Coordinates of C-alpha atoms in Angstrom, one line a residue:
X287 CA 20.2 18.9 -48.5
X288 CA 17.1 20.4 -46.9
X289 CA 17.3 21.1 -43.2
X290 CA 15.9 18.7 -40.7
X291 CA 12.4 20.2 -40.1
X292 CA 11.9 20.6 -43.9
X293 CA 12.8 16.9 -44.4
X294 CA 10.1 15.8 -41.9
X295 CA 7.5 18.1 -43.3
X296 CA 4.5 16.2 -44.7
X297 CA 6.0 12.8 -43.7
X298 CA 4.3 10.1 -41.7
X299 CA 6.4 8.6 -38.9
X300 CA 6.0 5.2 -37.1
X301 CA 7.5 4.8 -33.6
X302 CA 7.7 1.6 -31.5
X303 CA 8.4 1.9 -27.8
X304 CA 6.7 5.3 -27.7
X305 CA 5.6 4.8 -24.1
X306 CA 9.1 4.1 -22.9
X307 CA 11.6 6.7 -21.6
X308 CA 13.4 7.3 -24.9
X309 CA 10.2 6.9 -27.0
X310 CA 8.4 9.7 -25.1
X311 CA 11.3 12.1 -25.6
X312 CA 11.5 11.2 -29.3
X313 CA 7.7 11.8 -29.8
X314 CA 7.8 15.1 -28.0
X315 CA 10.9 16.3 -29.9
X316 CA 9.6 15.4 -33.3
X317 CA 6.3 17.1 -32.8
X318 CA 7.8 20.2 -31.2
X319 CA 10.9 20.8 -33.5
X320 CA 9.4 19.4 -36.7
X321 CA 6.0 21.0 -36.7
X322 CA 5.4 20.1 -40.3
X323 CA 5.4 16.4 -39.6
X324 CA 2.0 15.0 -40.9
X325 CA 1.2 12.1 -38.6
X326 CA 3.0 10.0 -36.0
X327 CA 1.8 6.4 -35.7
X328 CA 2.7 4.8 -32.3
X329 CA 2.4 1.1 -31.8
X330 CA 1.0 0.5 -28.3
X331 CA -0.5 -2.6 -26.6
X332 CA -3.3 -2.6 -24.1
X333 CA -2.1 -2.7 -20.6
X334 CA -3.6 -2.8 -17.1
X335 CA -7.1 -2.5 -18.6
X336 CA -6.2 0.6 -20.7
X337 CA -6.7 0.6 -24.4
X338 CA -3.8 2.0 -26.6
X339 CA -5.5 5.3 -27.1
X340 CA -6.1 5.8 -23.4
X341 CA -2.5 5.1 -22.6
X342 CA -1.4 7.7 -25.2
X343 CA -3.9 10.3 -23.8
X344 CA -2.4 9.7 -20.3
X345 CA 1.1 9.9 -21.5
X346 CA 0.8 13.3 -23.4
X347 CA -0.7 14.9 -20.3
X348 CA 2.6 14.4 -18.3
X349 CA 5.1 17.1 -17.5
X350 CA 7.3 16.2 -20.5
X351 CA 4.8 17.5 -23.0
X352 CA 4.1 20.7 -21.1
X353 CA 6.2 22.9 -23.4
X354 CA 4.7 21.3 -26.5
X355 CA 1.2 21.9 -25.2
X356 CA 1.9 25.6 -24.8
X357 CA 3.5 25.9 -28.2
X358 CA 1.1 23.6 -30.2
X359 CA -2.2 23.1 -28.3
X360 CA -3.5 20.7 -31.0
X361 CA -0.4 18.5 -31.2
X362 CA -2.2 15.4 -30.0
X363 CA -4.3 15.3 -33.2
X364 CA -1.2 14.2 -35.1
X365 CA -0.7 11.1 -32.9
X366 CA -2.3 7.9 -34.1
X367 CA -2.4 5.0 -31.6
X368 CA -2.0 1.7 -33.4
X369 CA -3.0 -1.4 -31.3
X370 CA -0.1 -3.8 -31.5
X371 CA 1.9 -6.3 -29.4
X372 CA 5.4 -6.9 -30.7
X373 CA 5.7 -10.3 -29.1
X374 CA 2.6 -11.7 -30.9
X375 CA 2.5 -13.2 -34.5
X376 CA 2.2 -10.5 -37.2
X377 CA 2.7 -7.9 -34.4
X378 CA -0.9 -8.5 -33.5
X379 CA -1.9 -5.9 -36.1
X380 CA -5.3 -5.8 -37.7
X381 CA -5.4 -6.2 -41.5
X382 CA -6.7 -2.6 -41.7
X383 CA -3.8 -1.2 -39.6
X384 CA -1.2 -3.2 -41.5
X385 CA -2.6 -1.8 -44.8
X386 CA -2.6 1.8 -43.4
X387 CA 1.0 1.5 -42.3
X388 CA 2.1 -0.1 -45.5
X389 CA 0.5 2.7 -47.6
X390 CA 1.5 5.8 -45.5
X391 CA 4.7 5.4 -43.4
X392 CA 7.8 7.2 -44.6
X393 CA 10.1 6.9 -41.5
X394 CA 10.3 4.1 -38.9
X395 CA 12.0 4.5 -35.4
X396 CA 12.2 1.1 -33.8
X397 CA 12.9 1.9 -30.2
X398 CA 11.0 -0.9 -28.4
X399 CA 13.1 -3.3 -26.4
X400 CA 13.3 -4.8 -22.9
X401 CA 16.0 -2.9 -21.0
X402 CA 16.0 -5.3 -18.1
X403 CA 19.6 -6.7 -17.9
X404 CA 18.6 -10.0 -16.2
X405 CA 15.6 -10.8 -18.4
X406 CA 15.2 -14.6 -19.1
X407 CA 16.8 -15.4 -22.5
X408 CA 13.5 -16.5 -24.1
X409 CA 11.8 -13.2 -23.1
X410 CA 14.7 -11.1 -24.2
X411 CA 14.8 -12.9 -27.5
X412 CA 11.1 -12.2 -28.1
X413 CA 11.3 -8.5 -27.4
X414 CA 14.8 -7.6 -28.7
X415 CA 15.3 -10.1 -31.6
X416 CA 12.0 -11.6 -32.9
X417 CA 10.2 -8.2 -32.6
X418 CA 12.9 -6.6 -34.7
X419 CA 12.5 -9.3 -37.3
X420 CA 8.8 -8.7 -37.5
X421 CA 9.3 -5.0 -37.7
X422 CA 11.7 -5.5 -40.7
X423 CA 9.1 -7.7 -42.4
X424 CA 6.5 -5.0 -41.9
X425 CA 9.0 -2.4 -43.2
X426 CA 9.5 -4.4 -46.4
X427 CA 5.8 -3.9 -47.2
X428 CA 5.9 -0.2 -46.8
X429 CA 5.7 1.4 -50.2
X430 CA 7.1 4.8 -49.4
X431 CA 9.6 4.0 -46.6
X432 CA 12.7 6.2 -46.8
X433 CA 14.6 5.2 -43.6
X434 CA 14.4 2.6 -40.9
X435 CA 16.2 3.5 -37.7
X436 CA 17.0 0.7 -35.3
X437 CA 17.9 1.9 -31.7
X438 CA 20.5 -0.5 -30.2
X439 CA 22.9 -0.1 -27.4
X440 CA 26.6 0.9 -27.3
X441 CA 27.2 -2.2 -25.1
X442 CA 25.9 -4.7 -27.6
X443 CA 29.6 -5.6 -28.3
X444 CA 30.9 -4.9 -24.8
X445 CA 33.2 -8.0 -25.2
X446 CA 35.4 -5.8 -27.4
X447 CA 37.7 -3.2 -25.9
X448 CA 37.6 -1.0 -29.0
X449 CA 34.0 -0.6 -30.4
X450 CA 33.8 0.6 -33.9
X451 CA 30.8 1.9 -35.8
X452 CA 30.1 -1.3 -37.6
X453 CA 27.9 -4.4 -37.1
X454 CA 29.9 -7.3 -35.5
X455 CA 29.1 -10.9 -36.2
X456 CA 27.4 -12.5 -33.1
X457 CA 28.7 -15.6 -31.2
X458 CA 25.8 -17.7 -32.4
X459 CA 23.6 -17.8 -35.5
X460 CA 20.3 -16.1 -34.5
X461 CA 18.3 -18.3 -36.8
X462 CA 19.5 -21.5 -35.1
X463 CA 19.0 -20.0 -31.7
X464 CA 15.4 -19.0 -32.5
X465 CA 14.7 -22.6 -33.7
X466 CA 16.3 -24.1 -30.6
X467 CA 14.5 -21.9 -28.1
X468 CA 11.2 -22.9 -29.7
X469 CA 11.5 -26.5 -28.4
X470 CA 13.7 -26.0 -25.2
X471 CA 11.9 -25.7 -21.9
X472 CA 12.7 -22.8 -19.5
X473 CA 15.0 -24.9 -17.2
X474 CA 17.2 -26.0 -20.1
X475 CA 17.4 -22.5 -21.5
X476 CA 18.4 -21.1 -18.1
X477 CA 21.1 -23.7 -17.8
X478 CA 22.5 -22.9 -21.3
X479 CA 22.3 -19.1 -21.0
X480 CA 25.8 -18.5 -19.4
X481 CA 27.4 -20.6 -22.1
X482 CA 25.4 -18.9 -24.9
X483 CA 26.1 -15.3 -23.8
X484 CA 29.8 -16.0 -23.3
X485 CA 31.8 -12.9 -22.4
X486 CA 28.8 -10.6 -22.3
X487 CA 27.5 -9.8 -18.9
X488 CA 23.8 -10.3 -19.5
X489 CA 21.0 -11.3 -21.9
X490 CA 20.3 -7.7 -22.8
X491 CA 23.6 -7.0 -24.4
X492 CA 23.6 -10.5 -26.0
X493 CA 20.2 -10.1 -27.7
X494 CA 20.9 -6.6 -28.8
X495 CA 24.0 -7.8 -30.6
X496 CA 21.9 -10.6 -32.3
X497 CA 19.3 -7.9 -33.3
X498 CA 22.0 -5.8 -35.0
X499 CA 23.2 -8.7 -37.0
X500 CA 19.7 -9.7 -37.9
X501 CA 19.0 -6.1 -39.1
X502 CA 22.1 -6.3 -41.4
X503 CA 21.2 -9.8 -42.7
X504 CA 17.5 -9.1 -43.4
X505 CA 17.8 -5.5 -44.5
X506 CA 17.5 -6.3 -48.2
X507 CA 17.0 -3.1 -50.1
X508 CA 15.8 -1.1 -47.1
X509 CA 17.6 2.0 -46.1
X510 CA 18.7 1.4 -42.5
X511 CA 20.8 3.1 -39.8
X512 CA 21.6 2.0 -36.3
X513 CA 21.9 4.3 -33.3
X514 CA 23.8 3.0 -30.3
X515 CA 23.4 5.0 -27.1
X516 CA 25.4 4.2 -24.0
X517 CA 24.0 4.7 -20.5
X518 CA 21.0 7.0 -21.1
X519 CA 20.4 9.5 -18.4
X520 CA 18.2 12.6 -17.6
X521 CA 17.8 15.3 -20.2
X522 CA 20.5 17.9 -20.6
X523 CA 18.5 20.8 -22.0
X524 CA 15.2 19.6 -23.7
X525 CA 12.4 20.1 -23.2
X526 CA 13.9 21.2 -19.8
X527 CA 17.0 20.2 -17.8
X528 CA 16.9 17.1 -15.6
X529 CA 13.8 15.3 -16.9
X530 CA 13.7 11.7 -15.9
X531 CA 10.7 9.4 -15.2
X532 CA 12.1 6.1 -13.9
X533 CA 14.4 4.3 -11.5
X534 CA 16.3 2.4 -14.3
X535 CA 20.1 2.4 -14.7
X536 CA 21.9 5.0 -12.6
X537 CA 18.8 6.9 -11.5
X538 CA 17.8 4.4 -8.9
X539 CA 21.4 4.3 -7.6
X540 CA 21.5 8.1 -7.3
X541 CA 18.3 8.1 -5.3
X542 CA 19.5 5.4 -3.0
X543 CA 22.7 7.4 -2.4
X544 CA 20.7 10.6 -1.8
X545 CA 18.5 8.7 0.7
X546 CA 21.6 7.5 2.6
X547 CA 20.7 3.8 1.9
X548 CA 23.5 3.2 -0.5
X549 CA 26.8 3.4 1.4
X550 CA 29.2 1.3 -0.7
X551 CA 29.4 0.3 -4.3
X552 CA 31.8 -1.8 -6.4
X553 CA 33.2 0.5 -9.0
X554 CA 36.4 1.8 -10.3
X555 CA 36.9 5.5 -9.6
X556 CA 39.0 5.9 -12.7
X557 CA 36.6 3.9 -15.0
X558 CA 34.7 6.1 -17.5
X559 CA 31.1 6.6 -16.7
X560 CA 29.6 6.7 -20.2
X561 CA 26.5 8.6 -19.4
X562 CA 24.7 10.3 -22.3
X563 CA 21.7 12.6 -21.8
X564 CA 18.4 11.4 -23.4
X565 CA 17.9 14.5 -25.5
X566 CA 21.4 14.1 -27.0
X567 CA 20.5 10.5 -28.1
X568 CA 17.1 11.7 -29.5
X569 CA 18.6 14.6 -31.4
X570 CA 21.2 12.3 -32.9
X571 CA 18.5 9.8 -33.8
X572 CA 16.3 12.4 -35.5
X573 CA 19.4 13.7 -37.4
X574 CA 20.5 10.2 -38.4
X575 CA 17.1 9.6 -40.0
X576 CA 17.3 12.9 -41.8
X577 CA 20.7 12.2 -43.2
X578 CA 20.1 8.6 -44.4
X579 CA 16.6 9.4 -45.5
X580 CA 17.8 12.3 -47.7
X581 CA 20.3 10.0 -49.5
X582 CA 18.0 8.7 -52.1
X583 CA 20.2 8.4 -55.2
X584 CA 23.8 8.0 -53.9
X585 CA 23.2 6.3 -50.5
X586 CA 25.8 3.8 -49.2
X587 CA 25.0 0.2 -49.3
X588 CA 26.5 -0.3 -45.8
X589 CA 24.4 0.3 -42.8
X590 CA 25.5 3.5 -41.0
X591 CA 26.1 2.9 -37.3
X592 CA 26.3 5.7 -34.8
X593 CA 28.0 5.2 -31.4
X594 CA 26.2 7.8 -29.4
X595 CA 28.6 8.0 -26.4
X596 CA 30.5 10.5 -24.4
X597 CA 33.6 8.6 -23.1
X598 CA 35.8 9.3 -26.1
X599 CA 34.8 12.9 -26.6
X600 CA 34.1 14.3 -23.1
X601 CA 35.1 11.7 -20.5
X602 CA 33.6 11.6 -17.0
X603 CA 34.6 9.1 -14.4
X604 CA 32.7 7.1 -11.8
X605 CA 34.6 8.8 -9.0
X606 CA 33.5 12.2 -10.3
X607 CA 29.9 10.9 -10.6
X608 CA 30.0 9.9 -6.9
X609 CA 31.4 13.2 -5.8
X610 CA 28.8 15.3 -7.7
X611 CA 25.8 13.1 -6.6
X612 CA 26.8 13.3 -2.9
X613 CA 27.6 17.0 -2.9
X614 CA 24.3 17.8 -4.7
X615 CA 22.2 15.8 -2.3
X616 CA 24.0 17.3 0.7
X617 CA 23.1 20.8 -0.6
X618 CA 19.6 19.8 -1.7
X619 CA 18.7 16.7 0.3
X620 CA 15.9 14.3 -0.5
X621 CA 13.0 14.2 2.0
X622 CA 13.0 11.6 4.8
X623 CA 16.6 10.5 4.2
X624 CA 17.6 7.5 6.3
X625 CA 21.2 8.6 6.7
X626 CA 23.4 11.5 5.5
X627 CA 24.6 10.8 1.9
X628 CA 28.0 9.2 1.7
X629 CA 29.2 6.5 -0.7
X630 CA 32.4 4.6 -0.7
X631 CA 33.5 3.3 -4.2
X632 CA 35.9 0.3 -4.2
X633 CA 37.0 -2.0 -6.9
X634 CA 38.0 -4.7 -4.4
X635 CA 35.3 -7.4 -4.0
X636 CA 36.3 -8.3 -0.4
X637 CA 36.3 -4.7 0.8
X638 CA 33.0 -4.1 -0.9
X639 CA 31.5 -7.2 0.9
X640 CA 32.8 -6.0 4.2
X641 CA 31.2 -2.5 3.8
X642 CA 27.9 -4.1 2.6
X643 CA 27.8 -6.1 5.8
X644 CA 28.7 -3.2 8.0
X645 CA 27.0 -0.3 6.3
X646 CA 24.0 -2.0 4.6
X647 CA 22.9 -5.2 6.2
X648 CA 23.6 -4.5 9.9
X649 CA 21.8 -1.1 9.9
X650 CA 18.9 -2.5 7.9
X651 CA 18.6 -5.4 10.3
X652 CA 18.6 -3.1 13.3
X653 CA 16.1 -0.7 11.6
X654 CA 13.7 -3.6 10.9
X655 CA 14.1 -4.8 14.5
X656 CA 13.1 -1.3 15.6
X657 CA 10.0 -1.4 13.3
X658 CA 9.0 -4.7 14.6
X659 CA 9.2 -3.5 18.2
X660 CA 6.9 -0.5 17.5
X661 CA 4.5 -2.8 15.6
X662 CA 5.2 -1.8 12.0
X663 CA 6.0 -3.9 9.0
X664 CA 9.8 -4.4 8.5
X665 CA 10.9 -3.2 5.1
X666 CA 14.6 -2.1 5.1
X667 CA 16.1 -5.6 4.4
X668 CA 13.8 -5.9 1.4
X669 CA 14.9 -2.5 0.1
X670 CA 18.6 -3.5 0.6
X671 CA 18.1 -6.8 -1.2
X672 CA 16.6 -5.0 -4.2
X673 CA 19.4 -2.4 -4.1
X674 CA 22.1 -5.1 -4.2
X675 CA 20.4 -6.8 -7.2
X676 CA 20.4 -3.5 -9.0
X677 CA 24.1 -2.9 -8.1
X678 CA 25.1 -6.4 -9.2
X679 CA 23.8 -5.9 -12.8
X680 CA 25.6 -2.5 -13.0
X681 CA 29.0 -3.7 -11.6
X682 CA 30.3 -4.8 -14.9
X683 CA 29.7 -1.3 -16.4
X684 CA 31.0 0.6 -13.4
X685 CA 34.2 -1.4 -13.4
X686 CA 35.2 -1.4 -17.1
X687 CA 36.0 1.3 -19.7
X688 CA 35.7 1.1 -23.4
X689 CA 37.2 3.0 -26.4
X690 CA 34.5 4.2 -28.8
X691 CA 34.9 5.2 -32.4
X692 CA 32.6 8.2 -33.1
X693 CA 33.5 9.0 -36.7
X694 CA 30.0 8.7 -38.0
X695 CA 28.6 10.9 -35.2
X696 CA 31.2 13.5 -36.0
X697 CA 30.4 13.3 -39.8
X698 CA 26.7 13.7 -39.1
X699 CA 27.3 16.8 -37.0
X700 CA 29.4 18.2 -39.8
X701 CA 26.6 17.7 -42.4
X702 CA 24.1 19.8 -40.4
X703 CA 23.4 23.4 -40.9
X704 CA 24.2 26.0 -38.2
X705 CA 20.5 26.3 -37.3
X706 CA 20.0 22.5 -37.1
X707 CA 23.0 22.2 -34.8
X708 CA 21.2 24.6 -32.4
X709 CA 17.8 22.9 -32.6
X710 CA 19.1 19.3 -32.7
X711 CA 22.2 19.6 -30.6
X712 CA 24.1 16.4 -29.8
X713 CA 27.6 17.9 -29.5
X714 CA 28.6 16.5 -26.1
X715 CA 31.8 18.6 -26.2
X716 CA 29.6 21.4 -24.9
X717 CA 28.3 19.3 -22.0
X718 CA 29.4 20.6 -18.6
X719 CA 29.3 17.6 -16.3
X720 CA 29.0 19.4 -12.9
X721 CA 25.9 21.3 -14.1
X722 CA 24.4 18.3 -15.7
X723 CA 24.8 16.1 -12.7
X724 CA 23.2 18.6 -10.5
X725 CA 20.2 18.9 -12.8
X726 CA 20.1 15.1 -13.1
X727 CA 20.0 14.7 -9.3
X728 CA 17.4 17.4 -8.9
X729 CA 15.4 15.8 -11.7
X730 CA 15.2 12.5 -9.7
X731 CA 13.9 14.6 -6.8
X732 CA 11.3 16.5 -8.7
X733 CA 10.1 14.1 -11.4
X734 CA 10.7 10.6 -10.0
X735 CA 10.1 11.1 -6.3
X736 CA 7.6 14.1 -6.9
X737 CA 9.2 16.1 -4.1
X738 CA 8.5 19.9 -4.1
X739 CA 11.4 22.3 -3.8
X740 CA 9.4 24.1 -1.1
X741 CA 10.2 21.1 1.1
X742 CA 14.0 21.7 1.0
X743 CA 14.3 23.7 4.3
X744 CA 12.6 20.8 6.2
X745 CA 14.8 18.3 4.4
X746 CA 17.9 20.2 5.3
X747 CA 16.8 20.3 9.0
X748 CA 16.2 16.6 8.9
X749 CA 19.8 16.1 7.5
X750 CA 21.2 18.2 10.3
X751 CA 19.3 16.1 12.8
X752 CA 20.8 13.0 11.3
X753 CA 24.3 14.5 11.5
X754 CA 23.8 15.3 15.2
X755 CA 22.6 11.8 15.9
X756 CA 25.7 10.4 14.1
X757 CA 28.0 12.6 16.2
X758 CA 26.3 11.6 19.4
X759 CA 26.4 7.9 18.5
X760 CA 30.2 8.2 17.7
X761 CA 30.9 10.0 20.9
X762 CA 29.0 7.4 23.0
X763 CA 30.8 4.6 21.1
X764 CA 34.3 6.1 21.9
X765 CA 33.4 6.5 25.5
X766 CA 32.2 2.9 25.7
X767 CA 35.4 1.6 24.0
X768 CA 37.4 3.7 26.5
X769 CA 35.5 2.3 29.5
X770 CA 35.5 -1.3 28.3
X771 CA 38.9 -1.7 26.8
X772 CA 41.3 1.1 27.4
X773 CA 40.5 2.2 31.0
X774 CA 41.0 -1.4 32.3
X775 CA 44.4 -1.9 30.7
X776 CA 47.7 0.0 31.6
X777 CA 49.2 -1.0 28.2
X778 CA 46.2 0.2 26.3
X779 CA 46.3 3.5 28.1
X780 CA 50.0 3.9 27.4
X781 CA 49.4 3.3 23.7
X782 CA 46.5 5.7 23.7
X783 CA 48.5 8.5 25.4
X784 CA 51.4 7.9 22.9
X785 CA 49.1 8.2 19.8
X786 CA 47.4 11.3 21.3
X787 CA 50.7 13.0 22.1
X788 CA 52.1 12.1 18.7
X789 CA 49.1 13.7 17.0
X790 CA 49.5 16.8 19.3
X791 CA 53.2 17.2 18.4
X792 CA 52.4 16.9 14.7
X793 CA 49.7 19.6 14.9
X794 CA 52.0 21.8 16.9
X795 CA 54.8 21.4 14.3
X796 CA 52.4 22.0 11.5
X797 CA 51.1 25.3 13.1
X798 CA 54.7 26.4 13.8
X799 CA 55.9 25.8 10.3
X800 CA 52.8 27.6 8.8
X801 CA 53.6 30.6 11.0
X802 CA 57.2 30.7 9.9
X803 CA 56.1 30.8 6.3

């Protein structure tokens, strides 16, 4: 087999979802590491008054493409923006664009999807299922298509404890559901959604499972592979460590913890946090297309599925995530933190609700009251409400663990040359979690919040100020409790003196035993 860059040389690639988080990284990686690629068609819709080409021009000027700009100044000439809307009939493609794609495309990466967990079922079906169906129909018209890569999610079948690298039959027939949703009104769909999704936690995982089955059923003679990433996080190495550009998934939670807003979260310390760096996912996706696309004569009739996860190979737990996030933001604090970073993870619902009331809602109410008194707009309760909504949709994933089969990923790695393994590395056994989490947290600071590292001394001073305020508040609180409750009761004083003397004796004994050793 030829190596990966040689396989892509002279090929035309089509990408959907190129303006999304993973799509951007895929586009950058393809152009940088496969310089022989001929053209990359990106399907983009007009948005906020910007035409597709203008959106692409803005995108390639961001920090992510900086390294590519230095190495290949003319790389943008290979990007062809195709005006399209995946929710519209015939993908809203012009006859000319449809003909160009049918005549020229060799490789398709279907990355477009809605990643909102709580999307209404009708909308999730349009973007995750119907759009996939339309893309397959377009792919059937492509005369030179070698491989169609469908990007799914490792949680499409999260109702299973053991998730193998195969397509599972969905709970309902996607064809019947599409027909039913066509005549149902929104209220009826909303009422039926919990029954339809069954054991799955949200419409996202449900519709992604339907899309996988649709791909299997409507593949025909197409060469197809499915890549299933788990929780996609900041980049590990490429194009530089820690790149992230959104608040989605864990990133928003990390920022809330760093700002001191998030103080408690329902999660199991021992549950596996199946984070996977975005460049690991993209490298595996590019390699999967190379492997299946190269199998022209003896390719398998079964669709190859790749579970792109870390939990079974290099496990990392939510308790460890919390430790590394808090320690990183204490050393390198975010600017204008509300409180010192500190998060309590608990799997108990009642304890979590107690801490939400004490550590989230009460301080937010008092802060908003203060803002009103000084004539400013209250905002903290709104922030806390948004935070709780984000935490609720993540609770299912922070409280459960899954066992993943990764045989196909291991096989794919074994098929690659030594050089390809270096350039397109997705071997997560090499991932050092402590270093990765630090670069991830620093990435949220630099690329999401746009905070300069030169502001760290001032941020550290601010954090020390918050610590002093907390110590002062605790001291005043102890004095008040003493004056109000203990000083007025002989029994309370006796109990207090007994506890203090017991602590003193214990410390004396501990010191004496340490000296004797």
